[in-house]
Phi, psi and omega in degrees: 000139181290159183293327183282334182262126177254152182286168179301318182296313181293320186284316188251321183269337180301314180292348180290331180295306178294327178294320179290321176297317180294318179296319178295318178298318178294320179298314179292322181297315182278331178285328177076010181212142178219131179239128178250126178242107180295158183297321180246148178096169184261348187283153173228153175241123179244122175266134180242164170046240188298322182294321177292322179293324176295323177294319178297318176296320177300317179297320179295315178293327175295323176296320177294321179295318178291327177299329180299336178286336185260351179249172182226167177076215182293329178299318180297317181296316180292317178299318180296313182295313181294314180297316181292314180297316180294317180295316179295319179298317178297318179294320180294316180296314180293320176298318177296320178296322178293316181292326179276358179060039175247007177292147184261118176238144177262000000 
């Protein structure tokens, strides 16, 4: 395939991944609650307040990180740096909250 022509998947379906991650992150961020129901078993895990918002921020930064794969030049470098730094920061903060046992579960 020539360099100038991109396939249908790359051109039209490729941007849906970062958009869906961002939409999901915004939904969790504004709703303030996230419930995970595993496929097997009766238990559920519900994240409330700060923990759900950290998850929403993580999803947004993950969307920025995935966007870096689809752009080029300086935009790719900035998207990669911002997305990676934000995602790692959210994981570190949430991990610290889990280790200190101050995470909020319902």
